mmCIF file of C-alpha atoms in Angstrom:
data_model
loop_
_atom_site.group_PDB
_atom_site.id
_atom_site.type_symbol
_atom_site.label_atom_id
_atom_site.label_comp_id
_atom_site.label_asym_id
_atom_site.label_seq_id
_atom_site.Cartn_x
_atom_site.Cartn_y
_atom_site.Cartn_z
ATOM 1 C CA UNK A 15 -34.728 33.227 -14.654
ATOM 2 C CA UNK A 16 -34.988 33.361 -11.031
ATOM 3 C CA UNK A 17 -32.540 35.557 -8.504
ATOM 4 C CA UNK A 18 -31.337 35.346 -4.824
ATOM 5 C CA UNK A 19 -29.311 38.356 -3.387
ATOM 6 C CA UNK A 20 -28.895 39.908 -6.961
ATOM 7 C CA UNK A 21 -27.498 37.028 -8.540
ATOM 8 C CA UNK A 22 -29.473 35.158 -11.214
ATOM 9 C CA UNK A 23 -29.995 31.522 -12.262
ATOM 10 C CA UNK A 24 -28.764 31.539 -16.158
ATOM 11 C CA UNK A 25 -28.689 27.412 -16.969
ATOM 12 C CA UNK A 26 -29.078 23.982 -14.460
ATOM 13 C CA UNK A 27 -28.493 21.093 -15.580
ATOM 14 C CA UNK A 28 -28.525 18.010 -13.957
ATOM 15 C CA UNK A 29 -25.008 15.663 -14.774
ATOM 16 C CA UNK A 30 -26.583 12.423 -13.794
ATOM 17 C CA UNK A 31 -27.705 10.151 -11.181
ATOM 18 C CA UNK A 32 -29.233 7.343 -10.003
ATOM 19 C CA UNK A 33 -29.004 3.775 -8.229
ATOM 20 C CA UNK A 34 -25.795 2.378 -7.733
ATOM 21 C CA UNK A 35 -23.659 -0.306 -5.266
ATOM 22 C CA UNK A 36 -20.852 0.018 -3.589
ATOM 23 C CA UNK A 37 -18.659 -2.495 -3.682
ATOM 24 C CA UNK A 38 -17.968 -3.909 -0.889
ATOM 25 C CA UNK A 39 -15.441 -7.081 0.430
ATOM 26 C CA UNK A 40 -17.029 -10.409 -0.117
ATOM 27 C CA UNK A 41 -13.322 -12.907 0.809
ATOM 28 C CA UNK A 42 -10.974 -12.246 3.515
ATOM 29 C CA UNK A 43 -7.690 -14.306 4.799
ATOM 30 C CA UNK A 44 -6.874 -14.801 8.147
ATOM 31 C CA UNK A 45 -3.890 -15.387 10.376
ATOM 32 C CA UNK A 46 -3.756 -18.699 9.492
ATOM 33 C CA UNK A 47 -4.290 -18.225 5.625
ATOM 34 C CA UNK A 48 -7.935 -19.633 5.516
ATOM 35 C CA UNK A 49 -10.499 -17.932 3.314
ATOM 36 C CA UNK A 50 -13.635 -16.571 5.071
ATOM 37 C CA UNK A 51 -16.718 -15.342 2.822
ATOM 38 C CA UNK A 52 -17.651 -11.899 4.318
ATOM 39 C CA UNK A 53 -19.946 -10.791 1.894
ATOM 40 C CA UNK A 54 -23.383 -10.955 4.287
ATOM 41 C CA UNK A 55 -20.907 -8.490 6.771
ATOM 42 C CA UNK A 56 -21.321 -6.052 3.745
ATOM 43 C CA UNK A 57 -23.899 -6.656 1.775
ATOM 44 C CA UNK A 58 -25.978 -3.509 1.171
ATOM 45 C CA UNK A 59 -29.192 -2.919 3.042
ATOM 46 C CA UNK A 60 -30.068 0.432 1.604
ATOM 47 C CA UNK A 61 -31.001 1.346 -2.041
ATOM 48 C CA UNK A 62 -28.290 3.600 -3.297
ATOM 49 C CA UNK A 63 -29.040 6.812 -4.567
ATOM 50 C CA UNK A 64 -26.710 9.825 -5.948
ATOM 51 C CA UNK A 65 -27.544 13.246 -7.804
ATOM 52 C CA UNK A 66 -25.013 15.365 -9.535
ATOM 53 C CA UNK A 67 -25.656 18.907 -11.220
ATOM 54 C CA UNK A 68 -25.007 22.487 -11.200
ATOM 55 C CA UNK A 69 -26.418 26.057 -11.500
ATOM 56 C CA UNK A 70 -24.819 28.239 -13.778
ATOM 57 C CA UNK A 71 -24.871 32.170 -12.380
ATOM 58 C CA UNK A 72 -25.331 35.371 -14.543
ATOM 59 C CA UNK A 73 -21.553 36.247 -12.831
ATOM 60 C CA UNK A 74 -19.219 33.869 -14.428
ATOM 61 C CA UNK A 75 -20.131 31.800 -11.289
ATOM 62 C CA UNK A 76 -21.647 28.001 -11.493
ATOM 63 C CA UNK A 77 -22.416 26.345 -8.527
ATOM 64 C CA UNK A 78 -21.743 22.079 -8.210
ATOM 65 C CA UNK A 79 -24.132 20.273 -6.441
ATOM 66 C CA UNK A 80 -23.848 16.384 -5.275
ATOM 67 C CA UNK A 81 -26.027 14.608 -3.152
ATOM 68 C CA UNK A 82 -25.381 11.007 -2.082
ATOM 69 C CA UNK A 83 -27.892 8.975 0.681
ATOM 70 C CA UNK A 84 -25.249 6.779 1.808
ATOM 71 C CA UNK A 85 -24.673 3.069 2.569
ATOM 72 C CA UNK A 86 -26.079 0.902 5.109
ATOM 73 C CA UNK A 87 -24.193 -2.445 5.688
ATOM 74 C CA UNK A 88 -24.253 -5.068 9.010
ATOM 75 C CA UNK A 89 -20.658 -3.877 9.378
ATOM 76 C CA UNK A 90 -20.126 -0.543 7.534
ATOM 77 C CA UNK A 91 -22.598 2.476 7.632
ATOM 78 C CA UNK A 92 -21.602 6.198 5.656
ATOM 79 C CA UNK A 93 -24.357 8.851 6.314
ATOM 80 C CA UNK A 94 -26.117 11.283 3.683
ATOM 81 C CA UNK A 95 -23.502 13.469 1.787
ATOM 82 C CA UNK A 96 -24.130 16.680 0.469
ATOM 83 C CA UNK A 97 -21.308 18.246 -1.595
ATOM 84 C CA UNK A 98 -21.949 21.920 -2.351
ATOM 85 C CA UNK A 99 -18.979 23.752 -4.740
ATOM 86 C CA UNK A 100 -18.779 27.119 -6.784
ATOM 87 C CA UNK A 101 -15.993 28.100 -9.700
ATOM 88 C CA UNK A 102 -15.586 31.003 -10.961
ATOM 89 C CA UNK A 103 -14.684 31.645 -14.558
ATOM 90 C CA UNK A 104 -11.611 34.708 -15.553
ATOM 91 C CA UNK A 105 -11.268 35.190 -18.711
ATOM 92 C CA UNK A 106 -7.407 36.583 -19.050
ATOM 93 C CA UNK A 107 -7.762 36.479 -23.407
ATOM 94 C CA UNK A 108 -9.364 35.395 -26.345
ATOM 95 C CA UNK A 109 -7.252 31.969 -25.941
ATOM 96 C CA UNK A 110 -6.663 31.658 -22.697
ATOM 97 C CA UNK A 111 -9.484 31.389 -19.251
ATOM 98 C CA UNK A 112 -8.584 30.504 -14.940
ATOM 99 C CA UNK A 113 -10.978 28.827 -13.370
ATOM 100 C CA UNK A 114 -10.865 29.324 -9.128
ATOM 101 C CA UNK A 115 -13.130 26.414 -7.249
ATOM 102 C CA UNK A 116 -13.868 25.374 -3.610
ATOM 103 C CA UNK A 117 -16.182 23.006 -2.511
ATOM 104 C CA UNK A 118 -16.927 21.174 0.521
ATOM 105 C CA UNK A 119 -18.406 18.035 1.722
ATOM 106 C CA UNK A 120 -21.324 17.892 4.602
ATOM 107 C CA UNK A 121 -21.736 14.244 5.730
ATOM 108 C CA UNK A 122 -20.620 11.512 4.317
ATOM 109 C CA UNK A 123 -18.830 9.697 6.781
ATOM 110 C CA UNK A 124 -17.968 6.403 7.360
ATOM 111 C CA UNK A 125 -18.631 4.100 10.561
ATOM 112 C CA UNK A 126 -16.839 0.817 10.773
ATOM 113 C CA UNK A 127 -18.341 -1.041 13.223
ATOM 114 C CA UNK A 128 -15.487 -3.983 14.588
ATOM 115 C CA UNK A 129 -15.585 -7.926 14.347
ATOM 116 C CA UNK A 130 -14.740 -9.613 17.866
ATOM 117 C CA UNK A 131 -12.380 -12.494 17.754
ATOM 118 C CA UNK A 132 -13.549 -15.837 19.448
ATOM 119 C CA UNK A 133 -10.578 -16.536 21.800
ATOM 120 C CA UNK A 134 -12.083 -14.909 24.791
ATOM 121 C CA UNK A 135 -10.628 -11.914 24.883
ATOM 122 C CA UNK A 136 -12.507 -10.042 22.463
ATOM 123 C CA UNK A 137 -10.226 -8.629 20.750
ATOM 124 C CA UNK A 138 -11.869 -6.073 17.886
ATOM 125 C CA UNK A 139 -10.282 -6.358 14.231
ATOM 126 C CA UNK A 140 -11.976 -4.604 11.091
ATOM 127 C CA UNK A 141 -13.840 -7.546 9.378
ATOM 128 C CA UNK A 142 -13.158 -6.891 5.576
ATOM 129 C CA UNK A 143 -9.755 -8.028 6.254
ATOM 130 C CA UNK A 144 -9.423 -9.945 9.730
ATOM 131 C CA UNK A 145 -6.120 -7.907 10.671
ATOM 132 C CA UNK A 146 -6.743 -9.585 14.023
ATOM 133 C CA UNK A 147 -2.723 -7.918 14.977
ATOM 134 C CA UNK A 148 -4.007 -4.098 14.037
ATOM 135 C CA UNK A 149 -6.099 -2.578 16.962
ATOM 136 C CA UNK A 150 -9.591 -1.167 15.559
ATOM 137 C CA UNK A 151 -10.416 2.446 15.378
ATOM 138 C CA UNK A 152 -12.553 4.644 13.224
ATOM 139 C CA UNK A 153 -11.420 5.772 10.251
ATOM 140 C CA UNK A 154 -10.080 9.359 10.662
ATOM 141 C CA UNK A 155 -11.861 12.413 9.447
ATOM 142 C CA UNK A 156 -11.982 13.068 6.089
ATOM 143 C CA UNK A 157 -10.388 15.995 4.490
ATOM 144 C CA UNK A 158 -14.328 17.910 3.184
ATOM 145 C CA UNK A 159 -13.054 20.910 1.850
ATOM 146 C CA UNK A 160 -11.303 21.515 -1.700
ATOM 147 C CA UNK A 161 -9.319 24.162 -4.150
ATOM 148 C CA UNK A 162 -8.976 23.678 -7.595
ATOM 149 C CA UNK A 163 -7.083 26.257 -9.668
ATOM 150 C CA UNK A 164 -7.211 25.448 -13.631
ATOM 151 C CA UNK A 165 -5.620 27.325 -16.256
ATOM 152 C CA UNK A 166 -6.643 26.705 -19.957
ATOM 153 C CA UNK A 167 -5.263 27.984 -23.195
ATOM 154 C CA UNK A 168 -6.490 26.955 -26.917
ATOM 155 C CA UNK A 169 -4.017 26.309 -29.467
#
């Protein structure tokens, strides 16, 4: 068993994990309703990685762990994630438990990086779907932080 500031390890377990790909746009249509293959704007550079798991705490506590390395694309990019969460367990009866959880997200985000039309007067669009009329911008910021409240009872 090992402890940090008086609370102790009781169970880990590791959920899963492993390579994966995103996936990504490969057709668009433009303006003009011709079909453009867009698949080598996307196509994945990196080897995809993610690690999910937990530690279970001698408190009624288990903490969620997630770890995810990202993508790397010509036209996309989303840094190294790290999603750390804890939930803690009340038991209200012999039927019934509330689980409380927060967890947040560290990284993870998401860079676009714009198409320039040909016309000359390089206009930037987002390239997985040529919406040459929309002005480009960066997606916003994510929401990283979230509260789950769960209430159980057994029949």
């Amino acid at each position: 068993m090992v402890c940090l500031f008086e609370a102790c390890i009781i169970s880990a377990q590791i959920l899963g994990g492993g390579s994966y790909s995103d996936s990504e746009p490969t057709l668009a249509v433009d303006s003009n309703s011709i079909v453009h293959n867009i698949s080598s704007f996307y196509e994945i550079q990196n080897n995809q990685f993610d690690l999910k798991g937990y530690l279970i705490l001698d408190s009624d506590k288990r903490i969620d762990l997630y770890y995810d390395n990202g993508l790397k694309s010509q036209k996309r990019k989303r840094s190294k994630a790290l999603t750390i969460g804890m939930t803690q367990l009340e038991i209200i009866n012999k039927d019934s438990h509330i689980t409380f959880g927060i967890s947040t997200k560290l990284g993870g985000r998401t860079t676009e990086i714009a198409c320039t039309d040909d016309s000359g007067l390089n206009r930037q669009f987002f390239c997985d779907n040529l919406a040459t009329l929309d002005p480009f911008t960066q997606p916003q910021h994510n929401k990283n932080a979230k509260v789950i409240i769960n209430y159980e009872y057994k029949f």
